[in-house]
PDB file of C-alpha atoms in Angstrom:
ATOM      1  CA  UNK A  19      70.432  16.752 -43.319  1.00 45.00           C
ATOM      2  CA  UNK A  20      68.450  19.015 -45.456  1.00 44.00           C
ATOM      3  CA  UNK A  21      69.310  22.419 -46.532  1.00 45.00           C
ATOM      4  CA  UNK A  22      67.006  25.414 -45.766  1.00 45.00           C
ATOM      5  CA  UNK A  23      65.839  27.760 -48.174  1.00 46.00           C
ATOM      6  CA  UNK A  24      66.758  31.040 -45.908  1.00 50.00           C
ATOM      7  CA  UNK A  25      69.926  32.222 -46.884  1.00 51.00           C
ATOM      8  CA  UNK A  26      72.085  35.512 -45.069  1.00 58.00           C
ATOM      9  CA  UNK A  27      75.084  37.337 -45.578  1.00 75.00           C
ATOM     10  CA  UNK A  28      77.027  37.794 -43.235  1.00 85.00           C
ATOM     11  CA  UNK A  29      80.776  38.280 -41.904  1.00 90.00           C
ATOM     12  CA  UNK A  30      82.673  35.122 -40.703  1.00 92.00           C
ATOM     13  CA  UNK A  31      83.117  36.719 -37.492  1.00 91.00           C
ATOM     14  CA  UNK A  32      79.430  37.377 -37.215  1.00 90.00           C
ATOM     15  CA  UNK A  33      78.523  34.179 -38.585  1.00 90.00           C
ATOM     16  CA  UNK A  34      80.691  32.434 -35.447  1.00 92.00           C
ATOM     17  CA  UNK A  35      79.516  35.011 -33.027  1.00 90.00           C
ATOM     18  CA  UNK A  36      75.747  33.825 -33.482  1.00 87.00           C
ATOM     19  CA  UNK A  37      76.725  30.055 -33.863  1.00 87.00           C
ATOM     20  CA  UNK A  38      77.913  30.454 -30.890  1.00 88.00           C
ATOM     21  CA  UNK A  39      75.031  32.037 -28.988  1.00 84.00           C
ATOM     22  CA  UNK A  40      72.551  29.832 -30.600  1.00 75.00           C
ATOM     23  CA  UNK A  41      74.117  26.328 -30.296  1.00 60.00           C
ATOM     24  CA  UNK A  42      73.489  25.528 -26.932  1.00 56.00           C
ATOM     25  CA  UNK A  43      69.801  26.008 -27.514  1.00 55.00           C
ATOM     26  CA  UNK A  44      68.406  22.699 -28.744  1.00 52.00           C
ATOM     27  CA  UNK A  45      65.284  24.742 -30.892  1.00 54.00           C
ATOM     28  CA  UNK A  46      67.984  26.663 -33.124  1.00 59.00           C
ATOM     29  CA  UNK A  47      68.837  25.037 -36.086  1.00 69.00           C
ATOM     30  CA  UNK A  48      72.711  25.255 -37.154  1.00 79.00           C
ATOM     31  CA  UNK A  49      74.260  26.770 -40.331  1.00 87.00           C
ATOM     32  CA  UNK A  50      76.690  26.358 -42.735  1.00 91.00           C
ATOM     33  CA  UNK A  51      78.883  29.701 -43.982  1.00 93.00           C
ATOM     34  CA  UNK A  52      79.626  29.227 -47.615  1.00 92.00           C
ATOM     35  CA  UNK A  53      81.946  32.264 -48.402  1.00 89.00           C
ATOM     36  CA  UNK A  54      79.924  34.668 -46.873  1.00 88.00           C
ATOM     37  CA  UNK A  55      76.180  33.150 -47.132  1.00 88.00           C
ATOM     38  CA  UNK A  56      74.708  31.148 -44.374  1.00 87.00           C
ATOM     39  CA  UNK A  57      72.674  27.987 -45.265  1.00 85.00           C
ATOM     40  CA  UNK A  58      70.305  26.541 -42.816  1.00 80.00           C
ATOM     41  CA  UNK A  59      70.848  23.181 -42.240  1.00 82.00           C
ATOM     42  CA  UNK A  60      67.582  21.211 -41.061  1.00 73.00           C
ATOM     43  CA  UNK A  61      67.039  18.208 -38.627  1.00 74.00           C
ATOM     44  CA  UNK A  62      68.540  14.226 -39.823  1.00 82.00           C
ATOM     45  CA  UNK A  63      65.968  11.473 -40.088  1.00 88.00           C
ATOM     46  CA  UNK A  64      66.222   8.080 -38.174  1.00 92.00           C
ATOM     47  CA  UNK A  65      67.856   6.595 -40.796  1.00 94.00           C
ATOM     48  CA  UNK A  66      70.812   9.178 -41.424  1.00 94.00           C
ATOM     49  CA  UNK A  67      71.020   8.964 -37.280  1.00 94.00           C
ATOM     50  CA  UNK A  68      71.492   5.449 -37.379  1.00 97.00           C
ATOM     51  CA  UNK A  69      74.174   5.383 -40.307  1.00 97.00           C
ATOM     52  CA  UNK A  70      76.101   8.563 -38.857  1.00 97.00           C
ATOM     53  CA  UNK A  71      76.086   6.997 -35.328  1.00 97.00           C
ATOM     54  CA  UNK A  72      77.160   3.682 -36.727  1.00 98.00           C
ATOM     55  CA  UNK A  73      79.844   5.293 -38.277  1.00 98.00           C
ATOM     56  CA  UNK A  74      80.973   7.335 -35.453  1.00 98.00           C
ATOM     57  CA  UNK A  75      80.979   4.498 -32.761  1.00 97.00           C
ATOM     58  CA  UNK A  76      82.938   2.072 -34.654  1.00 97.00           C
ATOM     59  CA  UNK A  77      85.804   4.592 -35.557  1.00 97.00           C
ATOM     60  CA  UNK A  78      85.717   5.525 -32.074  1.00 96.00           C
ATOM     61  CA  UNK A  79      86.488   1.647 -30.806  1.00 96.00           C
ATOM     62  CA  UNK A  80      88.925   1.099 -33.824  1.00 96.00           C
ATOM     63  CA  UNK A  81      90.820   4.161 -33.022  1.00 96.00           C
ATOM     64  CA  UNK A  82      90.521   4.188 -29.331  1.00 94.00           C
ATOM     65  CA  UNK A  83      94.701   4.338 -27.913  1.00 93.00           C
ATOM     66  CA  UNK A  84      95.817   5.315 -31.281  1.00 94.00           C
ATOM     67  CA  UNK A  85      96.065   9.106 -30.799  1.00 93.00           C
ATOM     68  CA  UNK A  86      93.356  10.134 -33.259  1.00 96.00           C
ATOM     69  CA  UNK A  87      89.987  11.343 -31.731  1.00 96.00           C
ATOM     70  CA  UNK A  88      86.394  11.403 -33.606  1.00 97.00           C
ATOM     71  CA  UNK A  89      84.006  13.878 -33.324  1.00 97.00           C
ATOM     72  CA  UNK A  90      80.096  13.546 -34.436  1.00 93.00           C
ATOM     73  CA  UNK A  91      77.900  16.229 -35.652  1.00 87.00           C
ATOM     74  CA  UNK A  92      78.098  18.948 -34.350  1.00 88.00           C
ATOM     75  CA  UNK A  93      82.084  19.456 -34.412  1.00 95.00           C
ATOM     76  CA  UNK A  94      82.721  22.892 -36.998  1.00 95.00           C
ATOM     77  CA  UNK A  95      84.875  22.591 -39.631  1.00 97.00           C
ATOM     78  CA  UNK A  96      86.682  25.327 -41.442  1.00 96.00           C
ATOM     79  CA  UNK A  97      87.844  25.586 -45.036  1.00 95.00           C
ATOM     80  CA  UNK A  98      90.302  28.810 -44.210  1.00 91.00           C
ATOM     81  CA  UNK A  99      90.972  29.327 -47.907  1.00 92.00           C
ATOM     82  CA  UNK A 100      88.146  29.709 -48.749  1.00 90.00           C
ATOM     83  CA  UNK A 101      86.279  31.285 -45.975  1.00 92.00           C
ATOM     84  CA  UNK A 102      83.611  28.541 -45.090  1.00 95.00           C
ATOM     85  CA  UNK A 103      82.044  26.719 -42.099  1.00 96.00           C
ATOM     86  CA  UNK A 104      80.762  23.494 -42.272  1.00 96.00           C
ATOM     87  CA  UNK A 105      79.416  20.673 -39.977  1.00 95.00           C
ATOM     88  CA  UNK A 106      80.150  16.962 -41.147  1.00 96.00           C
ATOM     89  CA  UNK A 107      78.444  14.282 -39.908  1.00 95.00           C
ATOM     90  CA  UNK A 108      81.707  12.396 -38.711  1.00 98.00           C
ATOM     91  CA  UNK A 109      84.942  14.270 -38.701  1.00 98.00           C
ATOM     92  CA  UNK A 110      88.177  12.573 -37.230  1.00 98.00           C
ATOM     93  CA  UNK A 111      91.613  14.035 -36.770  1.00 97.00           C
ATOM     94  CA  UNK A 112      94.960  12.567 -36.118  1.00 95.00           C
ATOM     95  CA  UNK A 113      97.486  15.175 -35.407  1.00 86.00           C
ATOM     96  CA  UNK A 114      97.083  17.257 -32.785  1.00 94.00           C
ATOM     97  CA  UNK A 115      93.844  19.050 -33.272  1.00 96.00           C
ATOM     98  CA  UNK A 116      94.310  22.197 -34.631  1.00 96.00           C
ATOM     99  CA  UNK A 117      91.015  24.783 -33.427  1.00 97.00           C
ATOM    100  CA  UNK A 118      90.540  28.014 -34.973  1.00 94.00           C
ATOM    101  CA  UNK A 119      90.467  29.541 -31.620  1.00 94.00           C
ATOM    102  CA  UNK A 120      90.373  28.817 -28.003  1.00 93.00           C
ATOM    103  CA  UNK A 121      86.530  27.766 -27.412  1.00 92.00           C
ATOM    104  CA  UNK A 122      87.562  24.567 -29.415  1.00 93.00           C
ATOM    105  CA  UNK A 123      85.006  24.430 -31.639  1.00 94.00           C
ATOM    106  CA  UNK A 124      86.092  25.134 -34.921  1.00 95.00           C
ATOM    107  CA  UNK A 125      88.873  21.859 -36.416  1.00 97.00           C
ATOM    108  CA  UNK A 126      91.312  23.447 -39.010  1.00 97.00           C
ATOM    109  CA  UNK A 127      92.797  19.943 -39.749  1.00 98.00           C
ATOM    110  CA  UNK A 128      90.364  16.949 -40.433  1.00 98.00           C
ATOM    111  CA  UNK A 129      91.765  13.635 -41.684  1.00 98.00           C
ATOM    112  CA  UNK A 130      89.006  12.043 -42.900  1.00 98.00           C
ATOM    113  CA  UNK A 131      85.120  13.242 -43.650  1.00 98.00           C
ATOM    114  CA  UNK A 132      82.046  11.870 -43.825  1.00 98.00           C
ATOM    115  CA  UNK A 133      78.825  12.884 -44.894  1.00 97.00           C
ATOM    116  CA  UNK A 134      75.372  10.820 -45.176  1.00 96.00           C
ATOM    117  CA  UNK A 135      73.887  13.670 -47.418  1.00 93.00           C
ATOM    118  CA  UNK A 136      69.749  13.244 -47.933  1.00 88.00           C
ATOM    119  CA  UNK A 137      68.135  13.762 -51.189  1.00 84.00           C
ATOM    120  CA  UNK A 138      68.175  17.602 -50.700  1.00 83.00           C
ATOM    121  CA  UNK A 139      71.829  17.683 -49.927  1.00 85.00           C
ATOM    122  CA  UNK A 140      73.183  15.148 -52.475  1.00 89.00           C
ATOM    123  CA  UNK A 141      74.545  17.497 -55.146  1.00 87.00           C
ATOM    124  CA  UNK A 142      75.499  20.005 -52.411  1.00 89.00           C
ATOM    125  CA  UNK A 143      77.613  17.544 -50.198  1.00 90.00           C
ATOM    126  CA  UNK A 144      79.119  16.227 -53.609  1.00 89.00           C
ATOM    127  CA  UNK A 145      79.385  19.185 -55.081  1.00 90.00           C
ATOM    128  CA  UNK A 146      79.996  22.569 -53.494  1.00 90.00           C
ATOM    129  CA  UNK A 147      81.206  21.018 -50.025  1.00 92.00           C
ATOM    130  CA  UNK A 148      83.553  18.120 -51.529  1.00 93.00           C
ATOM    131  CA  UNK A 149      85.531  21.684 -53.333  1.00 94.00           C
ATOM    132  CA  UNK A 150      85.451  23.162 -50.210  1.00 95.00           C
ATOM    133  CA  UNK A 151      86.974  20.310 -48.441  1.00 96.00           C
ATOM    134  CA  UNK A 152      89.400  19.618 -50.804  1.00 94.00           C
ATOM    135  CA  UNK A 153      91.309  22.468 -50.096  1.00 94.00           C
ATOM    136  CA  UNK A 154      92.345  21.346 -46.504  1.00 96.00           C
ATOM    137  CA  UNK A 155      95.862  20.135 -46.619  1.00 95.00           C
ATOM    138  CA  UNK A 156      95.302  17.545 -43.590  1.00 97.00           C
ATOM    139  CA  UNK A 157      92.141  15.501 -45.306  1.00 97.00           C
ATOM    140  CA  UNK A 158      92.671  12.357 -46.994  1.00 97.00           C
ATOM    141  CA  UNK A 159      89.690  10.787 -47.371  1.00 98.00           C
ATOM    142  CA  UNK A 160      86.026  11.925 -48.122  1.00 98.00           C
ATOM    143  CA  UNK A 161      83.088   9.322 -47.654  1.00 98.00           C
ATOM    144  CA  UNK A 162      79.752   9.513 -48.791  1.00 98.00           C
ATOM    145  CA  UNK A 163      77.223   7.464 -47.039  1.00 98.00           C
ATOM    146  CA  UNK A 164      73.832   6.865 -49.250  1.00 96.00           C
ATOM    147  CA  UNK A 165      70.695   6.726 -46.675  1.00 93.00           C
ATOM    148  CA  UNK A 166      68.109   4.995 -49.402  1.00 91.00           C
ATOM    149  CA  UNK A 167      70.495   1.900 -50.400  1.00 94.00           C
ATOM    150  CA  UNK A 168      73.689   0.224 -50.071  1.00 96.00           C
ATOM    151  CA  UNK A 169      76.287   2.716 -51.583  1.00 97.00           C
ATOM    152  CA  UNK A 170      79.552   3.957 -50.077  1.00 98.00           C
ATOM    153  CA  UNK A 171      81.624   6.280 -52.158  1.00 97.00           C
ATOM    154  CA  UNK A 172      85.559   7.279 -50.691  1.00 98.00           C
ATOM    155  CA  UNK A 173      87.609  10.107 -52.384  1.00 97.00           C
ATOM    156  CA  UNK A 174      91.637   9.580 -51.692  1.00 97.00           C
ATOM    157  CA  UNK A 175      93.788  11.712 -51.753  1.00 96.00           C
ATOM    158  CA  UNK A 176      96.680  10.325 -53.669  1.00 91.00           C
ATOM    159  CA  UNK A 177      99.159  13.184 -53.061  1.00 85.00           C
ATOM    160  CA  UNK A 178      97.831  16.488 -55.864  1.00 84.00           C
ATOM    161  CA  UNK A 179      95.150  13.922 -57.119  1.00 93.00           C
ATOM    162  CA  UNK A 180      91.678  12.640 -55.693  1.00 95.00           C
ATOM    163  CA  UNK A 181      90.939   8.419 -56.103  1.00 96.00           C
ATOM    164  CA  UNK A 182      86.967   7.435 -55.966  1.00 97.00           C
ATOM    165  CA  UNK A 183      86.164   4.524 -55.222  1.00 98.00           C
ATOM    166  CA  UNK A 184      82.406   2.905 -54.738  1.00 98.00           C
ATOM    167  CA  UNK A 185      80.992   0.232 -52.359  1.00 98.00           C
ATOM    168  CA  UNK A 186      77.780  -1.513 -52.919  1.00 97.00           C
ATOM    169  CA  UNK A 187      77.308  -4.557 -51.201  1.00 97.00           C
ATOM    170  CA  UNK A 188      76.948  -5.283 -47.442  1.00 96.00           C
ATOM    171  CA  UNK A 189      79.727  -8.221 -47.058  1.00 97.00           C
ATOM    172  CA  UNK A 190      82.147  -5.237 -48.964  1.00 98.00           C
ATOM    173  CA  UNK A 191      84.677  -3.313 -46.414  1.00 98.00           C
ATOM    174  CA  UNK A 192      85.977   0.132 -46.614  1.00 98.00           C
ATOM    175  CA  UNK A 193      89.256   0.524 -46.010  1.00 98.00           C
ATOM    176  CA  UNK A 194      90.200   3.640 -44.448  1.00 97.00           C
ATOM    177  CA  UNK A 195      93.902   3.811 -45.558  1.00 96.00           C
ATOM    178  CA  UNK A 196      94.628   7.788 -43.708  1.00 95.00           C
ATOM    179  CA  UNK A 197      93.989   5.738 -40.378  1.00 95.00           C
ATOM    180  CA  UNK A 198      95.198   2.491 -41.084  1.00 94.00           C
ATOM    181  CA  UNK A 199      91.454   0.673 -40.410  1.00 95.00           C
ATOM    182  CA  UNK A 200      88.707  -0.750 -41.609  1.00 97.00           C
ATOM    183  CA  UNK A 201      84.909   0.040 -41.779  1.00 98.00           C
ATOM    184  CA  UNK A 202      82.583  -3.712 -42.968  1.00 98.00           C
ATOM    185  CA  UNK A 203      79.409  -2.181 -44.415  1.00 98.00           C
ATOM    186  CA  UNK A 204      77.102  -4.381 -42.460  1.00 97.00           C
ATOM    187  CA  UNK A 205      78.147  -2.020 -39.742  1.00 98.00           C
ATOM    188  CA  UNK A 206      77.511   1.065 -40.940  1.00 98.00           C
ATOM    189  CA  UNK A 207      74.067   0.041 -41.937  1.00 98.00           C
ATOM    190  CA  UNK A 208      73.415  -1.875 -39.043  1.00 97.00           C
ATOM    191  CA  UNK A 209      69.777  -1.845 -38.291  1.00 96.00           C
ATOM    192  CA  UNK A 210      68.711   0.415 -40.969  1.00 96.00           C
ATOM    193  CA  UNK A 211      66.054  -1.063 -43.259  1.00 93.00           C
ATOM    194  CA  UNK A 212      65.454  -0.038 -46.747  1.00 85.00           C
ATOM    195  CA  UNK A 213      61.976  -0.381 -48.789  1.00 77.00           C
ATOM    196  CA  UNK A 214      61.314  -3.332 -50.496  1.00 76.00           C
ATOM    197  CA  UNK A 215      61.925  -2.676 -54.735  1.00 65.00           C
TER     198      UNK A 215
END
């Protein structure tokens, strides 16, 4: 998803107030909060659509029973500490989800992340978001999805320490160790075709 240009301060009370209002119309875009500025986030091609679906419906079937749920898009997540609102492009949780109020749309306790960031978001989704993210006590994994080519990257959490590992074949599997499953690449890119080199 691309980033907008437009940026506004504003409280995080007013910045959930007008989420809120504008969400349920389908011409609004959404926003991030980033400690007090709101960032525009702009419409997903096909290709991150296919990838973030893929993604979502397979951890859905491999965690279906096992207590965890899996949320897609448009599930807000909150970085307390430091004030911030984002919107992943797969979230899932395992404990009971924890909401920052009672509409139940704000998740204080992710497990795992996962972002298919486009070239305008790469350095923001690596960057600025993976610091935000890091601060959440409950996450223990952060995947990065590439759109343009074969390349999965995983941050663990291995207790005060982060572990990165990369993927870059299609026959490779990513092992999702906070939820005990696994994720083959062929099916996260399943039907997505990249340009011929």
């Amino acid at each position: 998803m691309a980033i907008s240009g437009a940026q506004t301060y504003l409280s995080p009370e007013e910045y959930i107030t007008l989420e809120r209002k504008t969400i349920p119309d389908a011409d609004t875009v959404r926003s991030e909060y980033v400690e007090g500025k709101i960032v525009a986030m702009s419409g997903a091609s096909r290709v991150h659509n296919l990838i973030s679906g893929n993604i979502f419906g397979e951890l859905r079937n491999r965690l279906k029973g096992s207590g965890c749920e899996t949320y897609k898009g448009e599930m807000r997540v909150s970085t307390p500490s430091t004030s911030s609102y984002f919107y992943p492009d797969v979230v899932a949780v395992c404990d009971e989800p924890r909401f920052e109020d009672d509409v139940f749309d704000t998740l204080l306790n992710p497990i795992i992340i996962v972002e298919v960031p486009s070239p305008s978001t790469e350095a923001y989704d690596r960057g600025e978001k993976l610091l935000h993210y890091r601060q959440l006590e409950s996450l223990k994994e952060y995947i990065l999805v590439s759109q343009d080519r074969v390349y999965v990257e995983r941050y663990l959490r291995k207790q005060v320490e982060w572990g990165y590992t990369s993927f870059q074949e299609l026959d490779e599997v990513l092992p999702l160790i906070s939820i005990q499953c696994e994720l083959p690449l062929q099916e996260i890119y399943e039907s997505v075709k990249f340009p011929k080199k």
